[in-house]
JSON list of C-alpha atoms in Angstrom, two decimals:
[
{"chain": "A", "resi": 1, "resn": "MET", "atom": "CA", "xyz": [202.24, -14.72, 46.68]},
{"chain": "A", "resi": 2, "resn": "ALA", "atom": "CA", "xyz": [203.54, -12.26, 44.25]},
{"chain": "A", "resi": 3, "resn": "ASP", "atom": "CA", "xyz": [202.40, -8.83, 44.83]},
{"chain": "A", "resi": 4, "resn": "MET", "atom": "CA", "xyz": [200.70, -7.33, 41.68]},
{"chain": "A", "resi": 5, "resn": "ASN", "atom": "CA", "xyz": [201.70, -4.27, 42.21]},
{"chain": "A", "resi": 6, "resn": "ASN", "atom": "CA", "xyz": [205.19, -4.32, 41.85]},
{"chain": "A", "resi": 7, "resn": "ARG", "atom": "CA", "xyz": [205.86, -3.70, 38.29]},
{"chain": "A", "resi": 8, "resn": "ASN", "atom": "CA", "xyz": [209.38, -6.32, 38.54]},
{"chain": "A", "resi": 9, "resn": "GLU", "atom": "CA", "xyz": [207.17, -8.76, 38.52]},
{"chain": "A", "resi": 10, "resn": "GLN", "atom": "CA", "xyz": [206.25, -10.85, 35.49]},
{"chain": "A", "resi": 11, "resn": "VAL", "atom": "CA", "xyz": [203.18, -12.71, 33.94]},
{"chain": "A", "resi": 12, "resn": "ARG", "atom": "CA", "xyz": [204.78, -16.00, 31.98]},
{"chain": "A", "resi": 13, "resn": "ILE", "atom": "CA", "xyz": [201.73, -17.69, 30.52]},
{"chain": "A", "resi": 14, "resn": "VAL", "atom": "CA", "xyz": [202.22, -20.95, 28.61]},
{"chain": "A", "resi": 15, "resn": "GLN", "atom": "CA", "xyz": [199.93, -22.71, 26.28]},
{"chain": "A", "resi": 16, "resn": "GLU", "atom": "CA", "xyz": [199.45, -25.50, 24.82]},
{"chain": "A", "resi": 17, "resn": "THR", "atom": "CA", "xyz": [197.60, -27.39, 22.20]},
{"chain": "A", "resi": 18, "resn": "VAL", "atom": "CA", "xyz": [196.45, -31.01, 22.89]},
{"chain": "A", "resi": 19, "resn": "ALA", "atom": "CA", "xyz": [196.08, -32.64, 19.42]},
{"chain": "A", "resi": 20, "resn": "GLY", "atom": "CA", "xyz": [192.95, -34.34, 19.20]},
{"chain": "A", "resi": 21, "resn": "LYS", "atom": "CA", "xyz": [191.65, -35.63, 16.36]},
{"chain": "A", "resi": 22, "resn": "GLU", "atom": "CA", "xyz": [189.53, -32.76, 14.69]},
{"chain": "A", "resi": 23, "resn": "ILE", "atom": "CA", "xyz": [188.91, -30.39, 11.52]},
{"chain": "A", "resi": 24, "resn": "THR", "atom": "CA", "xyz": [188.98, -26.45, 13.38]},
{"chain": "A", "resi": 25, "resn": "LEU", "atom": "CA", "xyz": [188.78, -24.77, 9.99]},
{"chain": "A", "resi": 26, "resn": "ALA", "atom": "CA", "xyz": [186.81, -25.58, 7.06]},
{"chain": "A", "resi": 27, "resn": "HIS", "atom": "CA", "xyz": [185.91, -22.67, 4.39]},
{"chain": "A", "resi": 28, "resn": "VAL", "atom": "CA", "xyz": [185.71, -21.41, 0.67]},
{"chain": "A", "resi": 29, "resn": "ILE", "atom": "CA", "xyz": [186.28, -17.65, -0.15]},
{"chain": "A", "resi": 30, "resn": "GLY", "atom": "CA", "xyz": [184.00, -17.65, -3.78]},
{"chain": "A", "resi": 31, "resn": "GLY", "atom": "CA", "xyz": [185.82, -15.18, -6.49]},
{"chain": "A", "resi": 32, "resn": "PRO", "atom": "CA", "xyz": [188.21, -14.08, -3.97]},
{"chain": "A", "resi": 33, "resn": "ALA", "atom": "CA", "xyz": [190.29, -10.63, -5.08]},
{"chain": "A", "resi": 34, "resn": "PRO", "atom": "CA", "xyz": [193.16, -10.48, -6.58]},
{"chain": "A", "resi": 35, "resn": "ILE", "atom": "CA", "xyz": [195.16, -9.26, -4.13]},
{"chain": "A", "resi": 36, "resn": "VAL", "atom": "CA", "xyz": [194.18, -11.99, -1.70]},
{"chain": "A", "resi": 37, "resn": "TYR", "atom": "CA", "xyz": [195.96, -14.52, -4.38]},
{"chain": "A", "resi": 38, "resn": "THR", "atom": "CA", "xyz": [199.13, -12.37, -4.31]},
{"chain": "A", "resi": 39, "resn": "LYS", "atom": "CA", "xyz": [199.24, -11.76, -0.48]},
{"chain": "A", "resi": 40, "resn": "LEU", "atom": "CA", "xyz": [199.30, -14.98, -0.19]},
{"chain": "A", "resi": 41, "resn": "GLY", "atom": "CA", "xyz": [201.86, -16.12, -2.77]},
{"chain": "A", "resi": 42, "resn": "LEU", "atom": "CA", "xyz": [198.99, -17.91, -5.02]},
{"chain": "A", "resi": 43, "resn": "ASN", "atom": "CA", "xyz": [198.80, -18.33, -8.63]},
{"chain": "A", "resi": 44, "resn": "PRO", "atom": "CA", "xyz": [197.60, -15.03, -10.17]},
{"chain": "A", "resi": 45, "resn": "GLN", "atom": "CA", "xyz": [197.30, -16.40, -14.03]},
{"chain": "A", "resi": 46, "resn": "ILE", "atom": "CA", "xyz": [193.62, -17.38, -12.81]},
{"chain": "A", "resi": 47, "resn": "ASP", "atom": "CA", "xyz": [190.34, -16.33, -14.02]},
{"chain": "A", "resi": 48, "resn": "TYR", "atom": "CA", "xyz": [189.11, -14.62, -10.56]},
{"chain": "A", "resi": 49, "resn": "SER", "atom": "CA", "xyz": [185.58, -14.43, -11.53]},
{"chain": "A", "resi": 50, "resn": "THR", "atom": "CA", "xyz": [185.40, -18.07, -11.31]},
{"chain": "A", "resi": 51, "resn": "SER", "atom": "CA", "xyz": [187.97, -19.14, -9.27]},
{"chain": "A", "resi": 52, "resn": "ALA", "atom": "CA", "xyz": [187.89, -19.89, -5.21]},
{"chain": "A", "resi": 53, "resn": "ILE", "atom": "CA", "xyz": [190.40, -20.21, -2.50]},
{"chain": "A", "resi": 54, "resn": "GLY", "atom": "CA", "xyz": [189.92, -23.31, 0.33]},
{"chain": "A", "resi": 55, "resn": "ILE", "atom": "CA", "xyz": [191.24, -23.07, 3.50]},
{"chain": "A", "resi": 56, "resn": "MET", "atom": "CA", "xyz": [191.52, -26.22, 5.99]},
{"chain": "A", "resi": 57, "resn": "ASN", "atom": "CA", "xyz": [192.77, -26.46, 9.75]},
{"chain": "A", "resi": 58, "resn": "MET", "atom": "CA", "xyz": [192.93, -29.71, 11.54]},
{"chain": "A", "resi": 59, "resn": "THR", "atom": "CA", "xyz": [195.19, -31.65, 14.24]},
{"chain": "A", "resi": 60, "resn": "PRO", "atom": "CA", "xyz": [197.25, -33.48, 14.36]},
{"chain": "A", "resi": 61, "resn": "MET", "atom": "CA", "xyz": [198.79, -31.32, 12.13]},
{"chain": "A", "resi": 62, "resn": "GLU", "atom": "CA", "xyz": [200.33, -34.20, 9.64]},
{"chain": "A", "resi": 63, "resn": "SER", "atom": "CA", "xyz": [196.73, -35.08, 8.71]},
{"chain": "A", "resi": 64, "resn": "VAL", "atom": "CA", "xyz": [197.45, -31.97, 6.09]},
{"chain": "A", "resi": 65, "resn": "VAL", "atom": "CA", "xyz": [199.43, -34.50, 4.24]},
{"chain": "A", "resi": 66, "resn": "ILE", "atom": "CA", "xyz": [196.40, -36.76, 3.82]},
{"chain": "A", "resi": 67, "resn": "ALA", "atom": "CA", "xyz": [193.62, -33.93, 2.86]},
{"chain": "A", "resi": 68, "resn": "SER", "atom": "CA", "xyz": [196.15, -32.43, 0.41]},
{"chain": "A", "resi": 69, "resn": "ASP", "atom": "CA", "xyz": [196.21, -36.32, -1.01]},
{"chain": "A", "resi": 70, "resn": "ILE", "atom": "CA", "xyz": [192.43, -36.57, -1.67]},
{"chain": "A", "resi": 71, "resn": "ALA", "atom": "CA", "xyz": [191.56, -32.74, -2.32]},
{"chain": "A", "resi": 72, "resn": "VAL", "atom": "CA", "xyz": [194.33, -33.03, -5.18]},
{"chain": "A", "resi": 73, "resn": "LYS", "atom": "CA", "xyz": [192.68, -36.47, -6.22]},
{"chain": "A", "resi": 74, "resn": "SER", "atom": "CA", "xyz": [189.15, -35.34, -5.72]},
{"chain": "A", "resi": 75, "resn": "GLY", "atom": "CA", "xyz": [189.23, -32.69, -8.77]},
{"chain": "A", "resi": 76, "resn": "ASP", "atom": "CA", "xyz": [190.85, -30.30, -10.85]},
{"chain": "A", "resi": 77, "resn": "ILE", "atom": "CA", "xyz": [192.61, -28.47, -8.30]},
{"chain": "A", "resi": 78, "resn": "TYR", "atom": "CA", "xyz": [195.76, -25.98, -7.31]},
{"chain": "A", "resi": 79, "resn": "LEU", "atom": "CA", "xyz": [197.44, -27.19, -4.24]},
{"chain": "A", "resi": 80, "resn": "GLY", "atom": "CA", "xyz": [198.76, -23.37, -3.00]},
{"chain": "A", "resi": 81, "resn": "PHE", "atom": "CA", "xyz": [199.83, -24.69, 0.40]},
{"chain": "A", "resi": 82, "resn": "ALA", "atom": "CA", "xyz": [200.24, -28.07, 2.84]},
{"chain": "A", "resi": 83, "resn": "ASP", "atom": "CA", "xyz": [201.69, -27.08, 6.05]},
{"chain": "A", "resi": 84, "resn": "ARG", "atom": "CA", "xyz": [202.74, -30.51, 7.73]},
{"chain": "A", "resi": 85, "resn": "PHE", "atom": "CA", "xyz": [204.11, -28.10, 11.04]},
{"chain": "A", "resi": 86, "resn": "SER", "atom": "CA", "xyz": [201.12, -26.13, 11.26]},
{"chain": "A", "resi": 87, "resn": "GLY", "atom": "CA", "xyz": [198.23, -28.31, 9.92]},
{"chain": "A", "resi": 88, "resn": "THR", "atom": "CA", "xyz": [197.07, -25.66, 7.37]},
{"chain": "A", "resi": 89, "resn": "LEU", "atom": "CA", "xyz": [195.93, -26.37, 4.01]},
{"chain": "A", "resi": 90, "resn": "ILE", "atom": "CA", "xyz": [194.98, -23.84, 1.11]},
{"chain": "A", "resi": 91, "resn": "ILE", "atom": "CA", "xyz": [193.46, -25.02, -2.26]},
{"chain": "A", "resi": 92, "resn": "THR", "atom": "CA", "xyz": [192.23, -22.97, -5.46]},
{"chain": "A", "resi": 93, "resn": "GLY", "atom": "CA", "xyz": [190.43, -23.77, -8.43]},
{"chain": "A", "resi": 94, "resn": "GLU", "atom": "CA", "xyz": [186.91, -23.60, -9.87]},
{"chain": "A", "resi": 95, "resn": "LEU", "atom": "CA", "xyz": [184.26, -22.39, -7.09]},
{"chain": "A", "resi": 96, "resn": "ALA", "atom": "CA", "xyz": [182.42, -26.26, -8.20]},
{"chain": "A", "resi": 97, "resn": "ALA", "atom": "CA", "xyz": [185.74, -28.11, -7.67]},
{"chain": "A", "resi": 98, "resn": "VAL", "atom": "CA", "xyz": [186.95, -26.26, -4.75]},
{"chain": "A", "resi": 99, "resn": "GLU", "atom": "CA", "xyz": [184.12, -27.24, -2.93]},
{"chain": "A", "resi": 100, "resn": "ASN", "atom": "CA", "xyz": [183.46, -30.45, -3.94]},
{"chain": "A", "resi": 101, "resn": "ALA", "atom": "CA", "xyz": [187.66, -31.03, -2.60]},
{"chain": "A", "resi": 102, "resn": "ILE", "atom": "CA", "xyz": [186.86, -29.36, 0.95]},
{"chain": "A", "resi": 103, "resn": "GLN", "atom": "CA", "xyz": [183.56, -31.46, 1.16]},
{"chain": "A", "resi": 104, "resn": "GLU", "atom": "CA", "xyz": [185.82, -35.13, 0.12]},
{"chain": "A", "resi": 105, "resn": "VAL", "atom": "CA", "xyz": [187.84, -34.38, 3.07]},
{"chain": "A", "resi": 106, "resn": "VAL", "atom": "CA", "xyz": [185.75, -33.35, 5.52]},
{"chain": "A", "resi": 107, "resn": "ARG", "atom": "CA", "xyz": [183.38, -36.34, 4.73]},
{"chain": "A", "resi": 108, "resn": "TYR", "atom": "CA", "xyz": [186.60, -39.23, 4.24]},
{"chain": "A", "resi": 109, "resn": "PHE", "atom": "CA", "xyz": [187.98, -37.91, 8.08]},
{"chain": "A", "resi": 110, "resn": "ARG", "atom": "CA", "xyz": [184.51, -37.54, 9.61]},
{"chain": "A", "resi": 111, "resn": "ASP", "atom": "CA", "xyz": [182.70, -40.76, 8.30]},
{"chain": "A", "resi": 112, "resn": "ASP", "atom": "CA", "xyz": [186.00, -43.10, 7.77]},
{"chain": "A", "resi": 113, "resn": "LEU", "atom": "CA", "xyz": [188.70, -41.83, 10.40]},
{"chain": "A", "resi": 114, "resn": "GLY", "atom": "CA", "xyz": [186.48, -40.56, 13.67]},
{"chain": "A", "resi": 115, "resn": "TYR", "atom": "CA", "xyz": [187.76, -36.81, 13.11]},
{"chain": "A", "resi": 116, "resn": "VAL", "atom": "CA", "xyz": [185.47, -34.56, 14.65]},
{"chain": "A", "resi": 117, "resn": "SER", "atom": "CA", "xyz": [184.57, -31.52, 12.39]},
{"chain": "A", "resi": 118, "resn": "CYS", "atom": "CA", "xyz": [183.47, -27.81, 11.68]},
{"chain": "A", "resi": 119, "resn": "PRO", "atom": "CA", "xyz": [181.19, -27.28, 9.53]},
{"chain": "A", "resi": 120, "resn": "ILE", "atom": "CA", "xyz": [181.93, -26.14, 5.80]},
{"chain": "A", "resi": 121, "resn": "THR", "atom": "CA", "xyz": [181.57, -22.46, 5.57]},
{"chain": "A", "resi": 122, "resn": "LYS", "atom": "CA", "xyz": [181.25, -20.50, 2.46]},
{"chain": "A", "resi": 123, "resn": "ARG", "atom": "CA", "xyz": [181.11, -16.52, 1.81]}
]
């Protein structure tokens, strides 16, 4: 057993992710501040008063490709970011369109693909 008082000892922590079929984040930001768009590298030439940002995270991470397709086909939204290596999807557009896109993605993944999903949150 290692002497915990010895400062030369280093603790090594290994973390693993186990890819389940789940949506771990589904959130809608209504009327975000312009700085949020700027910092995320999103289109700043929009009407901020009626806009929204939708953000999702899912595993397996490649699921974001399917989610992106569903989101853009669900209505008039802009695909801001889709990363198949982290499982993150960011969409923007009018509040109603973003809400609808997030709902459609969650519904398809939950009902058709059997994913576990967190609730959709909004602020």
